[in-house]
Amino acid sequence: MQALKIAGYKAGLNALYWSGASRLFAPMARGSGAILMFHQVRPPVPSAFGPNAHLEVTPQFLDAVVRQLQSSDIDIVDLDEARRRLAEPRSARRFVVLTFDDGYRNNYTHAYPILKALGVPFTIYLATGFVDRIAVPWWEVLVDLIDRLPHLRMRVEERDFDLPTESVNQKRVACQLVAAELCHVSEDEQRRAIELAASAYGIDTHGMVEREMLDWDEVRALAVDPLVTIGAHTVGHYALARLDSARARLEMAESRERIEAMTGVRPRHFAYPYGSRPTAAEREFYLAADLGFATAVTTRRGVVDADSRLTALPRISVNGHFQSRHYVDVLLSGVPFSLERRLRNWRRPASSLAPEASAST
Ligand SMILES: [Zn+2]
């Protein structure tokens, strides 16, 4: 199903590109700029399973995208400059902001050298619990479990899963079923269930976080570079809308405090974990404004313009399934999002157009 959605979406983007429609309608749809969202940047990992492949791009593709932007009439700016430009009359030159979520180590080892060499600013949104090794990206653990095992037995709250995970198809089905359940139970139960399964199958989650996520020395090395903005992304990477108000507020505030304590720079920008409609909505937008964040980004899809709400900014995911520069070109035209809005108004769910995350951030 996921493969069908991806194929359908690719066909749509290709049609917009090769018909010339994305260029023709861009002046009406492209807004003032766009915030691009990345997660992992690393050489391809050979795996037929790879349910989170949409969340990673190769260093070569990142390099190509930035060079493509630099050779066009688009400025690559940081979030403070983007905020300033959004408050002014629309300029003839559009802008793009580069953002990286979660704090993967490969942002430092693979993305940073490229962005530094090309002299472009970027933002990393840190979930400080990963850097402090007190939280675990559960979606990575689930994928690791299913990737390794020929059979998965685990309990999520009251539900027992007993699933074959031998073939790639079985792995995909198991991953979708378990991830859906993990996103349905409470956030605490989600983490408890993953930790129990990891421990039952001898997966070293602490070692995984040590290996995959930035440490404070790397964060500090990034933070002193004027090209780099460190943004907050909560402590435990919980779906904020599923926490009570006080806890959601604490998650947002504490990640900012921790980054300030460890780098000496107080973050002014925030990204909602997951950032989708069910996980970040009015209450969270209010909290971000009340806590004084200058901007906060979602994963709602779209370009930004003067009427964009600064604590509910949409982004464009640079999706690992779409690693061709012409897709970036079409997305930056804003035309796909304009079409999606029209379709939504016809009461057709947008999810039928855009491929969604399977077990993702
Ligand atoms: Zn995230």
XYZ file of C-alpha atoms and ligand atoms in Angstrom:
362
model
C 0.000 0.000 0.000
C 2.806 2.334 0.964
C 4.618 1.459 -2.275
C 1.435 2.268 -4.228
C 1.079 5.639 -2.509
C 4.692 6.489 -3.272
C 4.296 5.437 -6.911
C 1.081 7.468 -7.211
C 2.626 10.538 -5.665
C 5.692 10.242 -7.896
C 3.438 10.001 -10.937
C 1.652 13.166 -9.809
C 4.878 15.101 -9.279
C 6.260 13.882 -12.605
C 3.087 14.970 -14.390
C 3.348 18.440 -12.841
C 7.005 18.685 -13.822
C 6.980 17.302 -17.359
C 3.743 19.057 -18.365
C 5.297 22.357 -17.287
C 2.363 22.957 -14.894
C 4.599 23.357 -11.848
C 6.545 26.163 -13.563
C 3.421 27.749 -15.043
C 1.496 27.936 -11.768
C 4.480 28.490 -9.440
C 4.073 32.302 -9.284
C 0.637 31.794 -7.701
C 1.600 28.936 -5.382
C 5.201 29.221 -4.253
C 4.807 31.752 -1.422
C 7.779 33.655 -0.031
C 9.848 30.617 0.768
C 9.997 27.110 2.126
C 11.414 25.206 5.064
C 12.946 21.927 3.992
C 12.969 19.039 6.447
C 15.628 16.341 6.571
C 16.335 13.632 9.112
C 19.256 11.303 8.376
C 22.019 11.963 5.852
C 24.162 8.915 5.152
C 25.328 6.603 2.383
C 22.617 4.146 1.325
C 22.182 1.215 3.710
C 21.373 -1.910 1.680
C 18.081 -3.233 3.045
C 15.025 -4.435 1.167
C 12.921 -3.676 4.267
C 13.821 -0.059 5.178
C 10.418 1.315 6.291
C 12.056 4.595 7.280
C 13.861 5.077 3.958
C 11.765 8.201 3.396
C 13.582 9.777 6.351
C 17.081 9.595 4.919
C 18.928 10.989 1.932
C 22.452 10.404 0.717
C 25.204 12.996 1.219
C 25.453 13.258 -2.588
C 21.790 14.162 -2.865
C 22.033 16.779 -0.107
C 25.016 18.286 -1.921
C 23.106 18.299 -5.229
C 20.012 19.916 -3.690
C 22.013 22.718 -2.072
C 23.942 23.391 -5.287
C 20.656 23.432 -7.202
C 19.246 26.022 -4.773
C 22.422 28.108 -4.939
C 22.294 28.237 -8.724
C 18.645 29.380 -8.737
C 16.990 32.604 -7.584
C 16.582 31.275 -4.048
C 18.463 32.425 -0.924
C 19.342 29.834 1.715
C 18.773 31.606 5.040
C 18.519 30.784 8.733
C 15.275 30.822 10.715
C 15.770 34.335 12.142
C 16.229 35.729 8.645
C 13.217 33.751 7.402
C 11.120 35.219 10.203
C 12.303 38.725 9.297
C 11.475 38.200 5.626
C 8.012 36.856 6.455
C 7.258 40.127 8.253
C 8.162 42.216 5.198
C 6.478 42.683 1.837
C 7.224 39.716 -0.389
C 10.559 40.091 -2.115
C 11.295 38.935 -5.626
C 13.834 36.504 -4.210
C 12.471 33.484 -2.470
C 14.190 31.809 0.451
C 14.724 28.288 1.733
C 15.601 27.153 5.261
C 17.338 23.797 5.766
C 16.268 21.893 8.896
C 17.292 18.518 10.334
C 15.188 16.794 12.991
C 16.071 14.735 16.061
C 19.867 15.022 16.311
C 21.274 12.124 14.307
C 25.051 11.831 14.470
C 25.252 11.669 10.678
C 24.054 15.281 10.594
C 27.490 16.059 12.037
C 29.573 13.482 10.196
C 27.916 13.621 6.768
C 25.698 16.709 6.407
C 27.793 19.296 8.234
C 30.958 19.001 6.089
C 28.862 19.503 2.938
C 26.890 22.464 4.276
C 30.024 24.036 5.749
C 31.908 23.689 2.458
C 28.999 25.271 0.581
C 28.674 27.992 3.228
C 24.963 27.583 3.920
C 23.128 27.989 7.221
C 21.011 25.192 8.684
C 19.128 24.197 11.817
C 19.244 21.006 13.855
C 16.256 20.408 16.139
C 17.467 18.392 19.120
C 15.459 16.038 21.281
C 17.753 16.450 24.276
C 16.810 13.086 25.776
C 18.642 11.430 22.884
C 21.785 13.500 23.506
C 21.553 12.767 27.235
C 21.017 9.061 26.450
C 17.813 8.969 28.508
C 15.396 8.556 25.585
C 15.372 6.149 22.681
C 14.033 6.689 19.152
C 11.477 3.890 19.442
C 10.878 3.760 15.687
C 14.525 2.796 15.126
C 14.298 0.074 17.777
C 11.141 -1.365 16.221
C 12.757 -1.477 12.778
C 15.886 -3.065 14.222
C 13.825 -5.735 15.988
C 11.817 -6.602 12.903
C 14.853 -6.471 10.643
C 16.753 -8.999 12.736
C 14.003 -11.408 13.728
C 12.193 -14.097 11.753
C 9.297 -13.817 14.205
C 8.186 -11.076 16.577
C 6.293 -11.587 19.785
C 5.519 -8.516 21.810
C 2.807 -7.082 23.999
C 1.537 -3.532 23.654
C -0.757 -2.753 26.584
C -3.464 -5.421 26.415
C -2.690 -6.581 22.891
C -0.394 -9.477 22.106
C 1.371 -9.533 18.750
C 2.659 -12.822 17.389
C 3.825 -12.065 13.874
C 5.989 -13.771 11.271
C 8.768 -11.398 10.160
C 10.756 -13.582 7.787
C 10.010 -12.140 4.360
C 10.228 -8.463 3.459
C 6.455 -8.320 3.057
C 5.905 -9.909 6.455
C 8.322 -7.411 7.966
C 6.449 -4.509 6.393
C 3.059 -5.748 7.573
C 4.369 -6.397 11.099
C 5.971 -2.972 11.232
C 2.778 -1.207 10.184
C 0.607 -3.168 12.636
C 2.867 -2.700 15.645
C 3.719 0.940 14.860
C 0.005 1.758 14.541
C -0.659 0.214 17.949
C 2.320 1.990 19.508
C 0.930 5.302 18.257
C -2.495 4.442 19.687
C -1.587 3.625 23.299
C -0.274 6.216 25.760
C 3.215 7.591 25.166
C 4.463 5.946 28.368
C 3.054 2.565 27.391
C 4.627 2.980 23.940
C 8.091 3.379 25.458
C 7.511 0.631 28.028
C 6.427 -1.867 25.360
C 9.428 -1.110 23.143
C 11.905 -1.353 26.014
C 10.424 -4.677 27.111
C 10.596 -6.131 23.598
C 14.133 -4.814 23.062
C 15.274 -6.325 26.327
C 13.538 -9.662 25.605
C 15.391 -9.947 22.287
C 18.719 -8.633 23.602
C 18.714 -5.344 21.677
C 21.000 -2.810 23.319
C 18.954 0.383 23.012
C 21.485 2.406 24.973
C 24.228 1.327 22.574
C 22.010 2.271 19.651
C 21.480 5.806 20.960
C 25.220 6.134 21.690
C 26.005 5.052 18.163
C 23.327 6.882 16.177
C 22.681 10.174 17.963
C 24.806 13.288 18.543
C 26.613 13.721 21.858
C 27.103 17.063 23.616
C 30.669 17.529 22.350
C 29.372 17.316 18.787
C 26.430 19.597 19.572
C 28.810 22.190 21.043
C 31.099 21.934 18.008
C 28.066 22.663 15.828
C 26.613 25.371 18.062
C 29.727 27.591 17.894
C 29.508 27.750 14.098
C 27.521 30.832 13.009
C 26.053 28.749 10.188
C 24.324 26.464 12.688
C 21.134 27.076 14.654
C 20.282 24.596 17.375
C 16.524 24.348 17.875
C 14.557 22.547 20.575
C 12.575 19.382 19.823
C 11.468 18.392 23.376
C 13.296 16.064 25.747
C 11.692 12.675 25.158
C 10.303 13.118 21.633
C 6.734 12.479 22.742
C 3.654 13.310 20.693
C 2.835 16.475 22.635
C -0.902 16.435 21.957
C -1.058 13.079 23.734
C 0.447 14.480 26.957
C -1.361 16.615 29.520
C -0.757 20.358 29.272
C 1.724 20.642 32.113
C 3.853 17.793 30.819
C 3.760 19.049 27.236
C 4.877 22.474 28.404
C 7.672 20.971 30.493
C 8.924 18.885 27.558
C 9.147 22.006 25.408
C 10.702 24.244 28.070
C 13.167 21.701 29.457
C 14.713 20.912 26.091
C 15.388 24.623 25.626
C 16.884 24.927 29.133
C 19.084 21.901 28.602
C 20.443 23.120 25.270
C 21.151 26.524 26.773
C 22.921 24.954 29.755
C 25.068 22.732 27.546
C 25.890 25.155 24.708
C 25.449 28.615 26.219
C 22.955 29.524 23.500
C 19.231 29.729 24.264
C 17.200 28.182 21.438
C 14.683 30.515 19.818
C 13.139 27.933 17.537
C 11.177 24.752 18.100
C 9.983 21.714 16.134
C 7.012 19.618 17.281
C 7.923 15.893 17.420
C 6.115 14.094 14.566
C 4.535 17.479 13.765
C 1.401 16.011 12.207
C -2.167 17.195 12.852
C -2.960 14.576 15.539
C 0.304 15.255 17.414
C 0.595 19.056 17.296
C -2.388 21.366 17.184
C -3.874 24.511 18.741
C -2.817 23.809 22.330
C 0.786 23.122 21.272
C 0.876 26.202 19.001
C -0.307 28.268 21.949
C 2.336 26.731 24.234
C 5.136 27.487 21.766
C 4.014 31.126 21.538
C 3.546 31.387 25.298
C 7.033 29.996 25.929
C 8.396 32.704 23.652
C 9.698 30.631 20.750
C 10.213 32.864 17.726
C 9.124 30.089 15.357
C 7.862 26.536 15.617
C 7.635 24.109 12.728
C 5.250 21.252 12.023
C 5.390 18.532 9.399
C 2.238 19.857 7.748
C 3.110 20.175 4.116
C 3.477 23.468 2.347
C 5.415 26.626 1.572
C 5.511 29.681 3.843
C 4.183 33.170 3.239
C 3.389 36.399 5.092
C 0.147 34.899 6.438
C 1.862 31.770 7.815
C 1.440 31.323 11.545
C 4.916 31.535 13.085
C 4.248 28.775 15.627
C 2.629 26.441 13.095
C 4.925 26.686 10.104
C 4.580 24.021 7.414
C 7.592 22.267 5.920
C 8.531 20.259 2.870
C 10.034 16.865 3.631
C 12.994 15.981 1.425
C 11.910 12.389 1.136
C 14.362 9.549 0.591
C 12.025 7.992 -1.962
C 12.228 11.152 -4.066
C 15.964 11.687 -4.463
C 15.910 13.475 -7.770
C 16.375 17.205 -8.067
C 13.311 17.684 -10.249
C 11.061 16.529 -7.394
C 12.548 19.249 -5.180
C 11.886 21.711 -7.986
C 8.216 20.705 -8.214
C 7.733 20.776 -4.441
C 9.291 24.245 -4.146
C 6.840 25.502 -6.784
C 4.157 25.023 -4.110
C 1.811 23.662 -6.775
C 1.399 20.156 -5.230
C 0.291 21.704 -1.914
C -2.085 24.076 -3.615
C -3.662 21.087 -5.371
C -3.815 19.140 -2.110
C -5.643 22.030 -0.454
C -8.173 22.073 -3.268
C -8.660 18.333 -2.981
C -9.133 18.649 0.785
C -11.793 21.226 0.157
C -13.555 18.620 -1.932
C -13.491 16.541 1.245
C -11.011 14.025 -0.017
C -8.404 13.160 2.638
C -4.983 14.632 1.892
C -3.455 11.392 3.151
C -4.622 9.756 -0.065
C -2.240 12.013 -1.947
C 0.862 12.164 0.166
C 2.751 9.092 1.320
C 2.895 9.140 5.095
C 5.452 7.870 7.523
C 5.184 4.233 8.505
C 7.185 4.010 11.691
C 8.657 7.397 11.745
C 9.491 10.622 13.487
Zn 11.543 14.256 15.469
